[in-house]
CSV table of C-alpha atoms and ligand atoms in Angstrom, one decimal:
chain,number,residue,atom,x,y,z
A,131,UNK,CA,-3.0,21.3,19.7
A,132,UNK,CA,-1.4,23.2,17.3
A,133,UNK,CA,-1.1,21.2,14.2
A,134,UNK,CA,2.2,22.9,12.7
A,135,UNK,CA,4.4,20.8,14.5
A,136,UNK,CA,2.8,17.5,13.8
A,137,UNK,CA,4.3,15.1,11.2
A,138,UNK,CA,2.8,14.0,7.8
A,139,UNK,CA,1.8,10.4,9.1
A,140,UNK,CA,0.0,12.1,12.1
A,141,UNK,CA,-1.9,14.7,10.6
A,142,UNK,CA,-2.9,12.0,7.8
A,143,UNK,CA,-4.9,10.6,10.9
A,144,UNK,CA,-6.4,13.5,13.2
A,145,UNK,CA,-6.2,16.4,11.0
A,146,UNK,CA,-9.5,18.7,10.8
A,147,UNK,CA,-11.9,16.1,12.9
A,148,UNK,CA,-12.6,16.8,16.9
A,149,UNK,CA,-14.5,13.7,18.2
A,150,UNK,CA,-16.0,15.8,21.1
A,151,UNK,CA,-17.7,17.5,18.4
A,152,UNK,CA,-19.3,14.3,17.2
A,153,UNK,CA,-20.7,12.5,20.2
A,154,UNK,CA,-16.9,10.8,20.6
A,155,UNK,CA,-17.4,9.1,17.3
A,156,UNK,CA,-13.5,8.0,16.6
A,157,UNK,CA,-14.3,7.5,13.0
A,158,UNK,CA,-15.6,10.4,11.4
A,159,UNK,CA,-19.2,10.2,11.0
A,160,UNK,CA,-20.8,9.9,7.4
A,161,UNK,CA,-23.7,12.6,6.6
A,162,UNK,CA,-25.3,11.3,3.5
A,163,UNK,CA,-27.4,13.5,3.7
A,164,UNK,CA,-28.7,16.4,0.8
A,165,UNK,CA,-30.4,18.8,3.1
A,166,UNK,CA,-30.4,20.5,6.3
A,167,UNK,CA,-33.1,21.7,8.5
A,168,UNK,CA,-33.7,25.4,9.8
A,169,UNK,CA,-34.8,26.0,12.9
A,170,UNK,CA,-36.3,29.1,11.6
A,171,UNK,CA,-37.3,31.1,8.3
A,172,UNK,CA,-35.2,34.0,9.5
A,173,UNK,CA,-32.4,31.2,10.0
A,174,UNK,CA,-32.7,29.8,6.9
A,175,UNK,CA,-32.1,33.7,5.3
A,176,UNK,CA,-29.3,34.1,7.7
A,177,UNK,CA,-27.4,31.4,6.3
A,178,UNK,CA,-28.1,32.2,2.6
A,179,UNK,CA,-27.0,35.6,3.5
A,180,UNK,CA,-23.8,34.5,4.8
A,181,UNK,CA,-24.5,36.5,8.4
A,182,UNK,CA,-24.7,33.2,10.2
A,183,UNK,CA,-22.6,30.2,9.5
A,184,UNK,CA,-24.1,26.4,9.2
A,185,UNK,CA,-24.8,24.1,6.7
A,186,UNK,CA,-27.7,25.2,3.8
A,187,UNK,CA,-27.5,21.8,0.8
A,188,UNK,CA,-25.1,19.4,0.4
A,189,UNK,CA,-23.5,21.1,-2.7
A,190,UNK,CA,-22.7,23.9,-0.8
A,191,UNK,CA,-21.0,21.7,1.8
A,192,UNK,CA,-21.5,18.9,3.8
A,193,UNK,CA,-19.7,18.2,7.5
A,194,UNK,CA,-18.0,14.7,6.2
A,195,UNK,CA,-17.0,16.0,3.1
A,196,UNK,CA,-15.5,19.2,5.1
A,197,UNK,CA,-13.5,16.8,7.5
A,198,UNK,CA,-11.5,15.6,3.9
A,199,UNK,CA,-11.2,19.6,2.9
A,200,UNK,CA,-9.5,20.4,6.2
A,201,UNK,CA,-7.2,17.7,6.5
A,202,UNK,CA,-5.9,18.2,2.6
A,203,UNK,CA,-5.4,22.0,3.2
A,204,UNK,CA,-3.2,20.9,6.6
A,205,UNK,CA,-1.5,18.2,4.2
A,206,UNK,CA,-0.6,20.2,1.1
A,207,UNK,CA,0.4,23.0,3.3
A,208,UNK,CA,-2.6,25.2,2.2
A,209,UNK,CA,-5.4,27.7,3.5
A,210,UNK,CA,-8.5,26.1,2.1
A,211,UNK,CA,-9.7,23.1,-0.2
A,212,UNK,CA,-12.5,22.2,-2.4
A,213,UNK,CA,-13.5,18.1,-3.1
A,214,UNK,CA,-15.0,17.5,-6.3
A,215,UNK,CA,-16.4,14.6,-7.8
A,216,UNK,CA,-13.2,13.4,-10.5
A,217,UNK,CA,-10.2,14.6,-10.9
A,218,UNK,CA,-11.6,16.3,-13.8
A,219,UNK,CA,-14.0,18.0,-11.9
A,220,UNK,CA,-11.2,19.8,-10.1
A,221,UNK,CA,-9.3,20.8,-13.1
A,222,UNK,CA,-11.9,22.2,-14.9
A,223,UNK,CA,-12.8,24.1,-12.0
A,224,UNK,CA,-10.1,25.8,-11.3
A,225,UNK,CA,-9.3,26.7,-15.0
A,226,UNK,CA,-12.8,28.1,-15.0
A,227,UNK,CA,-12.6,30.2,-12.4
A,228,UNK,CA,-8.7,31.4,-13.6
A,229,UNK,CA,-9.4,32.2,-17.3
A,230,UNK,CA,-11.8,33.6,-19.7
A,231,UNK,CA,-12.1,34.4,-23.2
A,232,UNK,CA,-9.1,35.2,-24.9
A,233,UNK,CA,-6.3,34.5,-22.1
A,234,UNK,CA,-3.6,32.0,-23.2
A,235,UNK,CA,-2.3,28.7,-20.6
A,236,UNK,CA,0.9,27.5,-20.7
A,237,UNK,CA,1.0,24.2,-19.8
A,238,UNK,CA,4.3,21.8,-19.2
A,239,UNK,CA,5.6,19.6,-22.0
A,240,UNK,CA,2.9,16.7,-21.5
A,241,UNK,CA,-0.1,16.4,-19.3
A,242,UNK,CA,-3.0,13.9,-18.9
A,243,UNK,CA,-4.8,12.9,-21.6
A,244,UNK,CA,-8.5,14.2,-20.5
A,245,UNK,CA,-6.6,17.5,-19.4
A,246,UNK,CA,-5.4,17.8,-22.6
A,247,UNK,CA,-8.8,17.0,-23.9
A,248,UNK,CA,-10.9,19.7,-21.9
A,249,UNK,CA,-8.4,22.5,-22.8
A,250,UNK,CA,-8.9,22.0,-26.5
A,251,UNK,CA,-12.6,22.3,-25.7
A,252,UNK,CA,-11.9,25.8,-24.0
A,253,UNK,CA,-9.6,26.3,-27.3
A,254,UNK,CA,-12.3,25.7,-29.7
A,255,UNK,CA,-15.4,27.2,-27.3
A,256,UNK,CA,-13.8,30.3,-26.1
A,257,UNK,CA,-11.1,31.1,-27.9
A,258,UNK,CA,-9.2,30.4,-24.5
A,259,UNK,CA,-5.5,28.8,-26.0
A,260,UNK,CA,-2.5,27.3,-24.5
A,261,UNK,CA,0.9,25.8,-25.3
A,262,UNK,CA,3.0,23.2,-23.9
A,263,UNK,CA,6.4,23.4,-23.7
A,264,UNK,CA,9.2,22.1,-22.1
A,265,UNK,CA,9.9,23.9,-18.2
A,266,UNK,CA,13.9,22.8,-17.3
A,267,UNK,CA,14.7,26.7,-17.3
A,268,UNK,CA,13.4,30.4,-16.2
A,269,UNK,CA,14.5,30.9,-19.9
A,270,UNK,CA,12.1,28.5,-21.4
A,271,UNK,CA,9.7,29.5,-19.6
A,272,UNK,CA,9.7,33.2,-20.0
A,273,UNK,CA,10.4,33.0,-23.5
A,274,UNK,CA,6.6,31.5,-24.0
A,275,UNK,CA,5.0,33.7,-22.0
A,276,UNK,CA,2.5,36.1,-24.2
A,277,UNK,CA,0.3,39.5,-23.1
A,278,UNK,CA,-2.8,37.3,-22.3
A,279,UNK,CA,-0.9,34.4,-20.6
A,280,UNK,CA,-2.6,34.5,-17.2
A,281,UNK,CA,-1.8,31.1,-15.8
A,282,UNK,CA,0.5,28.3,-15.6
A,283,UNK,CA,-0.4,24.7,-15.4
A,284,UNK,CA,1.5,21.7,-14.9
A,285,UNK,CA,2.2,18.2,-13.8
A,286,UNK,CA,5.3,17.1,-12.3
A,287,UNK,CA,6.4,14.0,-13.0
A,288,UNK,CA,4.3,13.8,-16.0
A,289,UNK,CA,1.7,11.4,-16.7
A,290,UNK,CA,2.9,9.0,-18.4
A,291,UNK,CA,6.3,9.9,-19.1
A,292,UNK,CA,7.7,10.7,-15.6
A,293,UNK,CA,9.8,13.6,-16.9
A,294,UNK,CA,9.6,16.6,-14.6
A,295,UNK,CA,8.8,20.0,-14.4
A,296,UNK,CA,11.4,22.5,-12.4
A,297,UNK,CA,8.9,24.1,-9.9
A,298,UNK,CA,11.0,26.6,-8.4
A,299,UNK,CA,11.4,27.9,-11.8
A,300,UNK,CA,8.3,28.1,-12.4
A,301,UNK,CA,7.5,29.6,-9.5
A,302,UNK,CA,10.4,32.7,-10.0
A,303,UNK,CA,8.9,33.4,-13.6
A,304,UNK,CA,5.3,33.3,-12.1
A,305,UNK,CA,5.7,35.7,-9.6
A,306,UNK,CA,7.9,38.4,-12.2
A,307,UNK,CA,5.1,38.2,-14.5
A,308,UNK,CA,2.0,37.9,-12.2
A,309,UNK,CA,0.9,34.6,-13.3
A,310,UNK,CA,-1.0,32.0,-11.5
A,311,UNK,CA,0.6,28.7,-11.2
A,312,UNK,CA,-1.5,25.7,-10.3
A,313,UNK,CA,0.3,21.9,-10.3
A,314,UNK,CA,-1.0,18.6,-10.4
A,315,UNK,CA,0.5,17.0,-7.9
A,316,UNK,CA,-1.8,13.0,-8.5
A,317,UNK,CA,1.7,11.5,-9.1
A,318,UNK,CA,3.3,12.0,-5.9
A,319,UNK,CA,0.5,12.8,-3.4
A,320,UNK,CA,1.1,15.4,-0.7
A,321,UNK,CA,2.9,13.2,0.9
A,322,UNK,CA,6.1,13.1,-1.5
A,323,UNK,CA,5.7,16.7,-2.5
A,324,UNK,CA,4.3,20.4,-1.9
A,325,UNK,CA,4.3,22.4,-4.8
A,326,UNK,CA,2.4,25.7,-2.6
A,327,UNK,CA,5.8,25.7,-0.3
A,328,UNK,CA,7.7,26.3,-3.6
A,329,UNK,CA,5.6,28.9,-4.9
A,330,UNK,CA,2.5,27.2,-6.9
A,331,UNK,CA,-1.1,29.2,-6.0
A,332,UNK,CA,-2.8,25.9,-6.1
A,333,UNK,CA,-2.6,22.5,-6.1
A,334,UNK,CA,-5.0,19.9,-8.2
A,335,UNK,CA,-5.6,16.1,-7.6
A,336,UNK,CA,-6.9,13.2,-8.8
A,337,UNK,CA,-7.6,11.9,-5.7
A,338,UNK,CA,-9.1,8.6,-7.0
A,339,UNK,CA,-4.7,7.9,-7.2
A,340,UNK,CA,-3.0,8.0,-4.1
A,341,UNK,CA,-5.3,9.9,-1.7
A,342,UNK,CA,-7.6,7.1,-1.8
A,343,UNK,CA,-5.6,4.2,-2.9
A,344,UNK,CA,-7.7,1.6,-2.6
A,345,UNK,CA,-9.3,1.7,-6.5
A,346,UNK,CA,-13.0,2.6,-5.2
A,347,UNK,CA,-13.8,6.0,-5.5
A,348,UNK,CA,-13.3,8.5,-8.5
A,349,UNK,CA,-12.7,12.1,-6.7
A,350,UNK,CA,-10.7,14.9,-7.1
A,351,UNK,CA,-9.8,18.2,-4.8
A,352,UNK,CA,-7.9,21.5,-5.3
A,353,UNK,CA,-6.1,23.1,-3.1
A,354,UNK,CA,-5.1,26.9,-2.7
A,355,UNK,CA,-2.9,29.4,-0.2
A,356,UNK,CA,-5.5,32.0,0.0
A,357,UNK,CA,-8.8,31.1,1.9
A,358,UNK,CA,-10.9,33.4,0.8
A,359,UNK,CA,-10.6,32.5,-3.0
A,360,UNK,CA,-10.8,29.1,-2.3
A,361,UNK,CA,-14.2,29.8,-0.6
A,362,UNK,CA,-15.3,32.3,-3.5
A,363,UNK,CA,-14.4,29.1,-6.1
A,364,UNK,CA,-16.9,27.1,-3.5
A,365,UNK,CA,-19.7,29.5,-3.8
A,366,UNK,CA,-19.2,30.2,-7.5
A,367,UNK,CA,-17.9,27.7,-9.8
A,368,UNK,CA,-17.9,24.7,-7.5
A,369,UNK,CA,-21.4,25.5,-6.7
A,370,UNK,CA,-23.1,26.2,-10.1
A,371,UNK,CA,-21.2,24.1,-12.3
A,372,UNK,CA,-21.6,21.3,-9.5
A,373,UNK,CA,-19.0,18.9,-9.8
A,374,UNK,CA,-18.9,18.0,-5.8
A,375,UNK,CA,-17.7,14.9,-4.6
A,376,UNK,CA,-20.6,12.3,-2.2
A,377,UNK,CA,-20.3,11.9,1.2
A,378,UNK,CA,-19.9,8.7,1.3
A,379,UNK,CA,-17.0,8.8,-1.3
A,380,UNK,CA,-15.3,11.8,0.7
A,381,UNK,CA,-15.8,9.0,4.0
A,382,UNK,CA,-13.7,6.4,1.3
A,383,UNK,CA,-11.2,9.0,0.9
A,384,UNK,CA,-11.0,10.1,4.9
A,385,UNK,CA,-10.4,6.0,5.8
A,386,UNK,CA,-8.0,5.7,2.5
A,387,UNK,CA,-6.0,8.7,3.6
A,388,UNK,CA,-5.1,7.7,7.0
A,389,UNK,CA,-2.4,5.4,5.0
A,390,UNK,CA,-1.3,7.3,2.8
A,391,UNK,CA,2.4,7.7,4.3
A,392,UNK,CA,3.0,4.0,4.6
A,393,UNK,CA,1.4,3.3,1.3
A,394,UNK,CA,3.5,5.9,-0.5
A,395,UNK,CA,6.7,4.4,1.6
A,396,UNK,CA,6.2,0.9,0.1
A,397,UNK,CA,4.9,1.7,-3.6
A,398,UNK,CA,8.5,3.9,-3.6
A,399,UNK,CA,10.3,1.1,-2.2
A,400,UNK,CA,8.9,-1.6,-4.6
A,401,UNK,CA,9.3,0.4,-7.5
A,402,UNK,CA,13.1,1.6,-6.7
A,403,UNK,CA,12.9,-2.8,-7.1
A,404,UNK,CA,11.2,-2.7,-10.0
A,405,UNK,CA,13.9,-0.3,-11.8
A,406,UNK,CA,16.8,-2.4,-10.6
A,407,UNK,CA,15.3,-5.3,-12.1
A,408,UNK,CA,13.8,-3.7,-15.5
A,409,UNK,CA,17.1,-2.0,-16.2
A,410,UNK,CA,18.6,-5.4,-16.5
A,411,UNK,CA,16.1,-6.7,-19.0
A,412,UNK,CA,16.8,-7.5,-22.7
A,413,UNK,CA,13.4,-6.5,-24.1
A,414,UNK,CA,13.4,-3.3,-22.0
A,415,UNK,CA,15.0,-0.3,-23.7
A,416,UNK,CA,14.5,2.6,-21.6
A,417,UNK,CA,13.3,2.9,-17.8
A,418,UNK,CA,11.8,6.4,-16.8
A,419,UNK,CA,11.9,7.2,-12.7
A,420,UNK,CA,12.5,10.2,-10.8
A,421,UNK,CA,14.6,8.7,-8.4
A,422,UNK,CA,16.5,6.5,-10.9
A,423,UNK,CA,20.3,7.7,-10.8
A,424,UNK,CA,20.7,7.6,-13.9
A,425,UNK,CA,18.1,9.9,-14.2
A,426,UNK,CA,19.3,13.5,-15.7
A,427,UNK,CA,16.6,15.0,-13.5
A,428,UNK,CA,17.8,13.1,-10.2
A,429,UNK,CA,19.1,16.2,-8.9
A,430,UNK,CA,16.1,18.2,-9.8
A,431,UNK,CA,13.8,15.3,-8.1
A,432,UNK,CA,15.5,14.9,-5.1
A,433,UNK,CA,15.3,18.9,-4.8
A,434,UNK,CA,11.4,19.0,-4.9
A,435,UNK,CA,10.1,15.3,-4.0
A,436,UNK,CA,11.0,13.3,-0.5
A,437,UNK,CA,10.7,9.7,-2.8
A,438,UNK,CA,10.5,8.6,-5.9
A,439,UNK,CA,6.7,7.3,-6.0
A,440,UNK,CA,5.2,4.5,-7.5
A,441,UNK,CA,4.9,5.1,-11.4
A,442,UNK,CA,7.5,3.6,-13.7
A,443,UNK,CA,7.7,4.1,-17.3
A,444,UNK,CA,9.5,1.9,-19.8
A,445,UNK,CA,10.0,1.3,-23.4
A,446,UNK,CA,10.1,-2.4,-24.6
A,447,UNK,CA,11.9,-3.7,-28.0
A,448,UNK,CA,9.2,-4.5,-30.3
A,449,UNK,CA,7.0,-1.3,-30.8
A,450,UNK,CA,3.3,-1.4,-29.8
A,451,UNK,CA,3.0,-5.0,-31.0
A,452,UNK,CA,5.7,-6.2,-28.1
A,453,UNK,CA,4.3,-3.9,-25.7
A,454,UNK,CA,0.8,-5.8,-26.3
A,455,UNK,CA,2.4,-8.5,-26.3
A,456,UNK,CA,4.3,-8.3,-22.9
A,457,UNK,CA,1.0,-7.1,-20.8
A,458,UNK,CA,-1.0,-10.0,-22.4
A,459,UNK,CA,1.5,-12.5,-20.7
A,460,UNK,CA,1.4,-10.7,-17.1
A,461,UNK,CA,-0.8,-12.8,-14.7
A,462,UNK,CA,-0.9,-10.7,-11.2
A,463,UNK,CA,-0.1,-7.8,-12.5
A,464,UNK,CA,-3.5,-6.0,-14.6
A,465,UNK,CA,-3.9,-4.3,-17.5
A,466,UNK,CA,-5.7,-1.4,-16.7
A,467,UNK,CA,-5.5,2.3,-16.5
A,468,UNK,CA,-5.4,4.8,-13.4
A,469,UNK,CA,-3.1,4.6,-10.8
A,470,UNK,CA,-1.8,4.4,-7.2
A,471,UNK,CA,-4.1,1.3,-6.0
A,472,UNK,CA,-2.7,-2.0,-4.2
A,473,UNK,CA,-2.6,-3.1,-6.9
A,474,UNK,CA,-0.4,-3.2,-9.3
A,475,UNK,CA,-1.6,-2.3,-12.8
A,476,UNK,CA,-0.5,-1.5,-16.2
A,477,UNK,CA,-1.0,0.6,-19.4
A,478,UNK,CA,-0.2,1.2,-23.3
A,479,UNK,CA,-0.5,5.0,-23.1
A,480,UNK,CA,-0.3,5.7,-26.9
A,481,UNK,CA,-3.8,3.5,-26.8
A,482,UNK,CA,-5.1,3.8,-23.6
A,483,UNK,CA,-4.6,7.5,-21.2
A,484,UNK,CA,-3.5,9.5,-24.2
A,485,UNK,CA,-5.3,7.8,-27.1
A,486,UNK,CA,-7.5,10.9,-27.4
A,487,UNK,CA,-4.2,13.1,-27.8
A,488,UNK,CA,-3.8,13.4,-31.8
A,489,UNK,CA,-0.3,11.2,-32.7
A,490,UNK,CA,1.8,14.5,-33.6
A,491,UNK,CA,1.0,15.8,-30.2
A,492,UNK,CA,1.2,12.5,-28.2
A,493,UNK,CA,5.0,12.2,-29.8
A,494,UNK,CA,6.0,15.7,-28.8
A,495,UNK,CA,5.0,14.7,-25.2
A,496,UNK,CA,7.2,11.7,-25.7
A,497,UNK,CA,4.5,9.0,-25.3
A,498,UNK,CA,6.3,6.3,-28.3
A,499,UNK,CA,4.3,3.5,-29.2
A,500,UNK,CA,6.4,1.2,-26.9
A,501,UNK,CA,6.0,3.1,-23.4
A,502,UNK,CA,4.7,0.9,-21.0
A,503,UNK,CA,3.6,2.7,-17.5
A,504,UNK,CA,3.2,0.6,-14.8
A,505,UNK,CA,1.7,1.7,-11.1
A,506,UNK,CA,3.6,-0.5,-8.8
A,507,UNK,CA,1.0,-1.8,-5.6
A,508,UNK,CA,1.9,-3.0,-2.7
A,509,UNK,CA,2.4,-6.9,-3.5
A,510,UNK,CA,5.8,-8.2,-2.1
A,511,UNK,CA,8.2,-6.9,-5.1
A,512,UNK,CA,9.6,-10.4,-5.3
A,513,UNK,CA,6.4,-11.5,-6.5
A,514,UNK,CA,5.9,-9.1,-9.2
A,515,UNK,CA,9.5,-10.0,-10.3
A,516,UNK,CA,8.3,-12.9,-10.6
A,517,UNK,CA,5.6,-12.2,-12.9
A,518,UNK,CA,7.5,-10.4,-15.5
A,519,UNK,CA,10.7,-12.9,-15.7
A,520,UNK,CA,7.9,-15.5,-16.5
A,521,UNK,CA,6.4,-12.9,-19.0
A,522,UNK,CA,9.6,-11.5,-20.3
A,523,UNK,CA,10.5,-15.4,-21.1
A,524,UNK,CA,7.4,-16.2,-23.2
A,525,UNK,CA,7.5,-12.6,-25.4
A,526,UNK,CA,11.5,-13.6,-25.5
A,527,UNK,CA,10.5,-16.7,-27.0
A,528,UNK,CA,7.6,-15.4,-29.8
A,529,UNK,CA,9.8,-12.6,-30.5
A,530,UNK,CA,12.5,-15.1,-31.6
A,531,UNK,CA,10.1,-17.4,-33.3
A,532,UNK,CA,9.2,-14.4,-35.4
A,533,UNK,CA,12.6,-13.5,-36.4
B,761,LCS,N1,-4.7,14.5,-13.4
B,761,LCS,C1,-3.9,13.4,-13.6
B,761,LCS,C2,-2.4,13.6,-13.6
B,761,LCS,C3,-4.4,12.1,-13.9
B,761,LCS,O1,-3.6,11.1,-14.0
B,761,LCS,C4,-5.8,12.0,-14.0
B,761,LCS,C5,-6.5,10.7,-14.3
B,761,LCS,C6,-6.6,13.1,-13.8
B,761,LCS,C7,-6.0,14.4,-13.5
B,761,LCS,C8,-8.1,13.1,-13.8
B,761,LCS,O2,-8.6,12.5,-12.7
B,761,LCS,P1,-10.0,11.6,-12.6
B,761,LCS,O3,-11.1,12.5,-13.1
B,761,LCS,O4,-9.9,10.4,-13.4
B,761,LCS,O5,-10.1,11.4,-11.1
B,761,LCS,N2,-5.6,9.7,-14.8
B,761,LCS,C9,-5.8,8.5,-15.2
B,761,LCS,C10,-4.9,7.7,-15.7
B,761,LCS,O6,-3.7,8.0,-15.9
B,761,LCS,N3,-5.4,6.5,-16.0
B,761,LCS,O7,-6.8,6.5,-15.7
B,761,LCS,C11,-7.1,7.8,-15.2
């Protein structure tokens, strides 16, 4: 069947997996497995010589973990994909294999904490540096670019501060300037967004979010448009730095993805609630969502993302001491970080994600001491209303008291 034609919530099911080839097996099978037998010597040097295809060791590649590969290439619109074992894993990778000593990154405005982490270690190591600015223009954009700029990395939205990042104009700069572009796309999942249709050379993710979805697995996977440097990254850096991802958590990933478009349906859905409800609260000052109207970058996310997602970001009156105070009175809702999981969970940011981000930094990405983010589950939205207005009524209360 030629899979072109098929929609999102289909290939989420069938893509890259032939059940003939598996003894009818409708699930895919799991090979925990670390080795593979030869028939042969000769065999054996075939394979490591690359004349004869077949599996060799499990961090070379492994059939479940290829069954997850294939179906996120057909998802995100690719021509090959890697799993790794975090998120991390796959970021580092590909920065590996793009840069060395001496080039310069140019990264968006704000980016994940640990990101932001590992390219200071490349900074300090080798000498490899990077800037973050602010991507609403080709102007911007250009204007940062220096002679050892080689690639350009960002997330859009933007952990935590749900800004975003105008892809097609990063993609137009990119391509005068032969830069690589590469976007982490954990936020909205291939499901809501393909940044390799607008021009990006590859796509990261944190697939312990939204590909999974069910807050088991820590994973990650990359994504490029060119096969045969996707399979050079598999034999090179994936294979000798070694960050793969388990069978068994690639089978996690294979059984969370087949819901992925219904998921990201009804985290959208509850959070366009959520919003509604926030923006009507006295101790909230600020709501952050793409598909917020009163969003000044509504246009720009309708443009490059089919729904909003489910990450919300809000500032509440009372600095970090009311935004403490707020997530210590929520009952079904959980203070804890990550993302994209039924349930729905919370986080201080400015102490939590991006407490490793020095303060001067963190406030140039935006992240204020009283930015909440909540990742809005799948619970009936009624019920995490509910949990707030009790909340929002006890923190009302203190907050008086105090005054
Ligand atoms: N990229 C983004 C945008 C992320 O949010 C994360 C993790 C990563 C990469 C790294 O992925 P990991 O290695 O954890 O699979 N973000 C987290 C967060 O916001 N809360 O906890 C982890």
């Amino acid at each position: 069947m030629n899979e072109d034609y098929l929609h999102k919530d289909t290939t989420v099911i069938h893509s890259g997996y032939d059940s003939n080839a598996h003894h009818g097996s409708l699930a895919v099978p799991l090979y925990q497995t670390s080795t593979y037998v030869f028939e042969t010597a000769v065999q054996g040097e075939n394979r490591f010589s690359g004349e004869e295809e077949g599996n060799i060791y499990s961090r070379l590649g492994n059939p479940t973990v290829r069954v997850l590969e294939e179906r996120m290439t057909v998802l995100e619109n690719g021509k090959g994909a890697l799993a790794f074992g975090s998120g991390m894993a796959a970021v580092s990778a590909i920065l590996v294999h793009l840069t060395k000593t001496g080039d310069h990154i140019l990264c968006s405005r704000g980016i994940y904490g640990c990101t932001f982490g590992l390219l200071s270690i490349m900074q300090k190591k080798y000498n490899i540096t990077h800037d973050l600015i602010r991507m609403d223009t080709e102007e911007e954009i250009e204007q940062a670019i220096r002679p050892e700029t080689v690639c350009i990395y960002v997330e859009t939205p933007i952990n935590p501060t749900m800004e975003l990042v105008n892809l097609q104009a990063v993609a137009n700069v990119a391509k005068r300037h032969g830069l690589r572009v590469v976007v982490d796309n954990t936020f909205t999942s291939p499901y809501l967004q393909n940044p390799l249709d607008i021009g990006a050379d590859f796509v990261v993710h944190s697939a312990t979010k939204y590909i999974n979805g069910h807050g088991d697995v820590i994973a990650g996977l990359l994504v490029g448009n060119d096969k045969e440097e996707i399979e050079s990254i598999r034999m090179s850096v994936q294979k000798d730095y070694g960050g793969i991802i388990s069978p068994f958590d690639a089978w996690l990933l294979i059984r969370g993805l087949k819901t992925l478009s219904i998921r990201m349906e009804r985290h959208s859905s509850n959070a366009e609630k959520l919003i509604a409800y926030l923006k009507k609260q006295k101790l909230v000052e600020a709501v952050y969502y793409p598909f917020d109207v009163d969003n000044p970058q509504y246009a720009l996310a309708k443009r490059q993302m089919l729904a909003g997602g489910g990450i919300i970001s809000f500032t509440v009156k009372g600095g970090k001491e009311g935004a403490q105070l707020l997530m210590d009175r929520l009952s079904l809702i959980k203070i804890a970080v990550s993302l994209g999981d039924a349930e729905t969970l919370i986080q201080h940011p400015a102490t939590m994600t991006h407490s490793g981000v020095p303060e001067g930094e963190r406030r140039q990405m935006g992240i204020e001491d009283s930015l909440l983010r909540l990742s809005v589950g799948l619970e009936h939205a009624d019920d995490l209303i509910a949990d707030f207005t009790q909340a929002f009524a006890v923190v009302e209360m203190m907050m008086t008291k105090h005054l």
